Coordinates of C-alpha atoms in Angstrom, one line a residue:
M540 CA 86.7 -24.7 -77.0
S541 CA 87.8 -25.5 -73.6
P542 CA 87.3 -29.0 -72.2
P543 CA 84.5 -29.7 -69.7
L544 CA 84.7 -29.3 -66.2
K545 CA 84.4 -32.3 -63.7
R546 CA 82.4 -31.9 -60.7
S547 CA 82.9 -34.3 -57.4
G548 CA 79.5 -36.2 -58.4
G549 CA 81.0 -37.3 -61.6
L550 CA 78.8 -34.7 -63.9
S551 CA 80.8 -32.4 -66.4
V552 CA 80.0 -29.0 -67.0
S553 CA 81.2 -26.5 -69.9
P554 CA 83.0 -23.4 -68.9
E555 CA 80.8 -21.5 -71.3
R556 CA 77.7 -22.6 -69.6
S557 CA 79.2 -21.6 -66.3
H558 CA 80.1 -18.6 -67.4
S559 CA 76.5 -17.5 -68.5
S560 CA 74.8 -18.6 -65.2
S561 CA 77.4 -16.7 -63.2
S562 CA 76.5 -13.6 -65.3
A563 CA 72.4 -14.3 -64.9
L564 CA 72.8 -14.1 -61.4
S565 CA 75.1 -11.1 -61.3
S566 CA 72.3 -9.9 -63.7
H567 CA 69.6 -11.0 -61.4
G568 CA 71.4 -9.3 -58.2
A569 CA 71.8 -6.2 -59.8
T570 CA 67.8 -5.8 -61.0
S571 CA 66.4 -6.6 -57.0
D572 CA 69.2 -4.1 -55.4
K573 CA 67.6 -1.8 -58.3
F574 CA 64.4 -2.7 -56.9
L575 CA 64.9 -2.7 -53.7
G576 CA 66.2 1.1 -53.8
T577 CA 63.4 2.5 -55.6
K578 CA 61.0 1.2 -53.1
K579 CA 63.2 2.3 -50.3
Q580 CA 63.1 5.9 -52.2
R581 CA 59.3 5.7 -52.6
L582 CA 58.4 5.3 -49.2
E583 CA 61.0 7.9 -47.9
G584 CA 59.5 10.6 -50.4
A585 CA 56.1 9.4 -49.0
N586 CA 56.9 10.0 -45.5
A587 CA 58.5 13.4 -46.3
Q588 CA 55.5 14.5 -48.1
K589 CA 53.2 13.6 -45.0
K590 CA 55.6 16.0 -42.9
S591 CA 55.5 18.5 -45.3
Q592 CA 51.5 18.7 -45.1
K593 CA 49.7 21.1 -42.9
P594 CA 46.3 20.3 -41.2
I595 CA 43.3 21.7 -42.9
N596 CA 42.4 24.6 -41.3
R597 CA 38.3 24.9 -41.9
G598 CA 38.3 28.6 -40.6
A599 CA 38.3 29.8 -37.3
G600 CA 35.0 31.3 -37.2
S601 CA 33.4 27.8 -37.7
S602 CA 35.6 26.4 -34.4
S603 CA 34.9 29.0 -32.0
S604 CA 31.1 28.7 -33.1
S605 CA 31.1 25.1 -32.7
T606 CA 33.0 25.2 -29.2
S607 CA 30.6 28.3 -28.1
F608 CA 27.6 25.7 -29.2
Q609 CA 28.9 23.1 -27.1
R610 CA 29.2 25.4 -24.0
Q611 CA 25.9 26.7 -24.3
N612 CA 24.6 23.2 -24.8
S613 CA 26.3 21.9 -21.8
R614 CA 25.2 24.6 -19.7
G615 CA 21.8 24.2 -20.6
M616 CA 21.7 20.4 -19.7
E617 CA 23.3 21.5 -16.2
S618 CA 20.0 23.0 -14.9
P619 CA 16.5 21.6 -16.3
G620 CA 14.3 24.1 -17.6
S621 CA 17.1 26.9 -17.9
V622 CA 17.3 28.7 -21.8
I623 CA 20.6 27.9 -23.5
G624 CA 23.3 29.9 -22.6
Q625 CA 21.9 31.5 -19.6
N626 CA 23.2 31.0 -16.2
P627 CA 21.7 28.1 -14.1
A628 CA 21.4 30.9 -11.2
Q629 CA 19.8 33.2 -13.2
A630 CA 17.3 30.2 -14.4
R631 CA 16.3 29.6 -10.7
N632 CA 15.9 33.1 -9.8
S633 CA 13.6 33.9 -13.0
S634 CA 11.6 30.6 -12.9
K635 CA 7.6 31.3 -11.4
K636 CA 6.6 29.6 -8.5
L637 CA 3.3 27.6 -8.2
L638 CA 1.6 28.7 -5.3
I639 CA -1.7 26.7 -4.6
R640 CA -4.5 28.4 -2.1
P641 CA -6.7 26.5 -0.2
F642 CA -10.4 27.6 -0.3
S643 CA -11.6 30.7 1.8
T644 CA -14.4 28.4 3.2
P645 CA -14.0 24.6 3.1
P646 CA -16.3 23.1 0.8
Q647 CA -19.7 21.4 2.7
M648 CA -21.0 17.8 2.0
P649 CA -24.9 17.9 1.2
D650 CA -26.9 16.7 3.6
E651 CA -28.7 14.2 1.1
Y652 CA -25.5 12.7 0.3
F653 CA -25.1 11.8 3.7
N654 CA -28.6 10.8 4.4
Q655 CA -28.4 8.5 1.0
T656 CA -25.0 7.1 2.2
W657 CA -26.6 6.1 5.6
E658 CA -29.8 4.7 4.6
N659 CA -28.5 2.7 1.5
E660 CA -25.6 1.5 2.3
L661 CA -24.1 1.8 5.9
L662 CA -27.2 0.9 7.7
V663 CA -27.8 -2.1 5.3
A664 CA -24.7 -3.3 6.0
I665 CA -25.4 -2.9 9.9
R666 CA -28.8 -4.7 10.2
A667 CA -27.2 -7.7 7.5
I668 CA -24.3 -8.4 10.3
Q669 CA -26.7 -8.0 13.4
D670 CA -29.1 -10.4 11.5
K671 CA -26.3 -12.7 10.6
K672 CA -27.0 -12.4 6.9
P673 CA -24.4 -11.7 4.1
V674 CA -23.3 -8.3 3.3
R675 CA -23.8 -6.7 0.0
F676 CA -21.3 -4.6 -0.1
S677 CA -17.2 -5.3 0.6
Y678 CA -16.0 -3.8 3.9
E679 CA -13.4 -1.5 1.9
E680 CA -16.6 0.1 -0.2
L681 CA -18.1 0.6 3.2
Y682 CA -15.0 1.6 5.0
R683 CA -14.5 4.2 2.0
K684 CA -17.7 5.7 2.5
V685 CA -17.3 6.3 6.4
E686 CA -13.8 8.2 5.4
D687 CA -15.9 10.2 3.0
L688 CA -18.4 11.2 5.7
C689 CA -15.8 11.9 8.0
R690 CA -13.9 14.2 5.9
G691 CA -17.2 15.8 5.1
N692 CA -17.7 17.2 8.7
K693 CA -20.5 14.3 9.4
T694 CA -19.0 12.8 12.2
T695 CA -21.2 14.1 15.0
Q696 CA -24.2 12.9 12.9
L697 CA -23.0 9.7 12.0
V698 CA -21.8 8.6 15.7
A699 CA -25.3 9.4 17.0
K700 CA -26.9 7.1 14.1
L701 CA -24.6 4.6 15.1
E702 CA -25.1 4.6 18.7
A703 CA -28.7 4.6 18.2
E704 CA -29.1 1.5 15.8
C705 CA -26.8 -0.6 18.3
E706 CA -29.1 0.7 21.2
K707 CA -32.1 -0.5 19.1
H708 CA -30.9 -3.7 18.0
I709 CA -29.9 -4.7 21.9
A710 CA -32.9 -3.3 23.6
K711 CA -35.3 -5.5 20.9
Q712 CA -33.3 -8.8 22.1
L713 CA -33.5 -8.0 25.6
Q714 CA -37.4 -7.2 25.0
H715 CA -37.6 -10.6 23.8
L716 CA -35.8 -12.2 26.4
E717 CA -37.8 -10.6 29.1
D718 CA -41.0 -11.4 27.7
S719 CA -40.2 -15.1 27.6
A720 CA -41.2 -17.7 30.0
L721 CA -37.7 -19.8 30.4
S722 CA -36.3 -21.2 33.5
Q723 CA -33.2 -19.9 35.1
E724 CA -31.1 -22.0 33.7
D725 CA -32.3 -21.5 30.2
F726 CA -32.7 -18.1 31.2
L727 CA -28.6 -17.7 31.8
V728 CA -27.7 -19.3 28.7
S729 CA -30.1 -16.9 26.6
I730 CA -28.1 -14.1 28.4
D731 CA -24.7 -15.4 27.2
R732 CA -26.0 -16.3 23.9
I733 CA -27.7 -12.6 23.2
W734 CA -23.7 -11.2 24.8
E735 CA -21.5 -13.3 22.7
D736 CA -23.6 -12.5 19.2
Y737 CA -23.7 -8.6 20.4
F738 CA -20.0 -9.0 20.9
S739 CA -19.1 -10.4 17.8
E740 CA -21.0 -7.9 15.8
L741 CA -20.0 -4.8 17.3
L742 CA -16.3 -6.3 16.2
T743 CA -17.3 -6.4 12.9
I744 CA -19.0 -3.0 12.7
R745 CA -16.3 -1.5 14.1
S746 CA -13.9 -2.8 11.6
I747 CA -16.2 -0.8 8.8
F748 CA -15.9 2.1 11.3
L749 CA -12.5 2.2 11.9
F750 CA -11.4 5.5 10.4
L751 CA -14.3 7.2 12.6
D752 CA -13.1 5.2 15.3
R753 CA -9.2 6.3 15.4
K754 CA -9.5 9.5 14.0
Y755 CA -12.7 11.2 15.4
V756 CA -13.9 9.4 18.5
I757 CA -11.2 8.8 20.7
H758 CA -10.3 12.6 20.7
T759 CA -14.0 14.2 20.6
T760 CA -16.5 11.8 22.6
Y761 CA -16.2 10.5 26.3
E762 CA -16.1 7.1 25.0
K763 CA -12.3 5.6 24.6
N764 CA -13.5 3.8 21.1
L765 CA -16.7 2.6 19.5
F766 CA -16.4 -1.1 21.4
D767 CA -17.1 1.1 24.6
M768 CA -19.4 2.8 23.1
G769 CA -21.3 -0.4 22.2
V770 CA -20.6 -2.0 25.6
Q771 CA -21.9 1.1 27.4
V772 CA -25.4 0.9 25.1
F773 CA -25.8 -2.8 26.4
V774 CA -25.4 -1.9 30.1
K775 CA -27.8 0.9 29.8
Q776 CA -30.4 -1.5 28.4
F777 CA -29.5 -4.4 30.7
T778 CA -29.6 -2.3 33.7
A779 CA -32.9 -1.0 32.4
R780 CA -34.8 -3.7 33.1
T781 CA -35.0 -4.9 36.6
K782 CA -36.5 -8.4 35.6
I783 CA -33.7 -9.5 34.1
I784 CA -31.3 -8.5 36.7
D785 CA -33.1 -10.3 39.0
T786 CA -33.5 -13.4 37.3
S787 CA -29.8 -13.3 36.2
I788 CA -28.6 -13.0 39.9
K789 CA -30.8 -16.2 41.0
G790 CA -29.9 -18.3 38.1
I791 CA -26.4 -17.5 39.2
V792 CA -26.9 -18.2 42.9
S793 CA -28.7 -21.4 41.8
L794 CA -26.1 -22.4 39.6
I795 CA -23.5 -21.9 42.3
E796 CA -25.6 -24.0 44.6
K797 CA -25.7 -27.1 42.4
V798 CA -21.9 -27.4 42.7
G799 CA -20.6 -30.9 44.6
T800 CA -24.6 -32.1 44.0
A801 CA -25.9 -34.8 42.3
A802 CA -27.4 -32.1 39.8
W803 CA -24.1 -30.8 38.8
K804 CA -22.9 -31.1 35.4
P805 CA -19.7 -30.1 35.1
A806 CA -19.2 -30.4 31.5
F807 CA -22.0 -27.3 30.8
E808 CA -22.8 -25.7 33.9
L809 CA -18.7 -24.9 34.5
Q810 CA -18.6 -23.5 31.0
L811 CA -21.3 -21.6 31.5
C812 CA -20.3 -20.2 34.5
A813 CA -16.9 -19.1 32.9
D814 CA -18.9 -17.5 30.4
L815 CA -21.2 -15.6 32.8
S816 CA -18.1 -14.5 34.6
R817 CA -16.5 -13.0 31.7
F818 CA -19.6 -11.5 31.0
Q819 CA -20.1 -10.0 34.2
H820 CA -16.8 -8.8 34.5
T821 CA -16.9 -6.7 31.2
L822 CA -20.0 -5.0 32.2
T823 CA -19.2 -4.5 35.6
V824 CA -23.2 -4.6 36.9
F825 CA -23.1 -7.3 39.3

């Protein structure tokens, strides 16, 4: 038995124990090298097997049919309405065109419908405006009714009825003024009031018959528009009454003579003179 070896730290180790430890380390190293070598060989073998494998062939017929279907599908999607596999140009040439032919004779609107629309809706609205009462129908609804009548070739009858109704209304107003026994100043005030009311009513009525005004009256009658037609109606009724014209002229002259005198009322009579001046300029009757 060999004597124990001493280390620098003061601990003693026997030679047999040292020999056994080195043998164990050497055997462990050999096992590790063998394990690593075996693992490396497995990896190399797996790589070689992958390289040696060929891609799976599903058959030429299957691949070609799939490609052909994709091409046909893409062609069908390029041209809407084309058949799968059909040329887009051929599909356009073979498509049928939808041809809409007009009526040989345009449909005519019944006279009964025109009369009912005028009597039950348009005339009721016009008289409500002239009497300063609320209109039962909306302006949009009345506008559409006028448009329907115009498209039904009822423009001539519509213009004639509207003109007759305006003439009837203003004739009634002027006749009531002519039969009254008013002073010259009150007579001028009444004329100015009648004209201002008629002017406002005419604008409202024209807004309802705007389709008739813009599409037909300007191109088919002697008047420029419905407003000018209403003014001509007022002039016709006004000039037909000699008493009204004479009283109006005398009242205007008397009003001018008061300027600068004690009877002159600037706050009232000046405004009345301005209104009558506009009235004369619009009607051009004096």
